[in-house]
Phi, psi and omega in degrees: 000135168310092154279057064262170203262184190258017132321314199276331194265345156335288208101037193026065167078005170307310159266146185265223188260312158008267184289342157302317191294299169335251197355311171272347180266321144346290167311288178341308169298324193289342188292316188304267206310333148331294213293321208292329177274349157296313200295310176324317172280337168292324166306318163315320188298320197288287206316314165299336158082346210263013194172133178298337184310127180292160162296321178262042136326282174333327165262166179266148192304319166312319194280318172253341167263336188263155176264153170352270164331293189305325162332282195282334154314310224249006170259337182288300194336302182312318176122347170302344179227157172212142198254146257231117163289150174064037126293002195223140181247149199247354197298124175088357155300096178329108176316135164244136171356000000 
């Protein structure tokens, strides 16, 4: 089974799947640009040489064991993200049943 279900990422219909999908692909980027800016500060670290430690020491474990997507799923779920109704323009979008 699907955790959280997309019943739960509604908002029991409050959204539609339409604007979940932004939404989680947004979150997703802001997640990717996290990661991207730990490794960068993680490379650094290594280069200085000042320490034994592996890169992914260095990251944080959300970032590096989880994928993107899943990520950012589980932050809209939590309430860590939220999704902003008429932030997403339709223009040019199909009306659904």
């Amino acid at each position: 089974m699907i955790n959280p279900t997309l019943e739960e990422l509604t908002a029991g219909g409050k959204y539609n799947r339409y604007m979940l999908v932004i939404a989680t692909s947004k979150c997703a980027r802001i997640v990717t640009d996290e990661y991207v800016e730990q490794r960068e500060n993680a490379e650094k670290a290594i280069q200085s040489k000042d320490n034994d430690k592996s890169l992914a020491s260095f990251i944080k474990k959300e970032y590096r064991d989880e994928k993107a997507v899943r990520t950012a799923i589980n932050r809209l779920s939590n309430g860590e993200y939220h999704i902003v109704p008429g932030s997403v323009d339709f223009s040019g979008a199909k009306a659904e049943d």
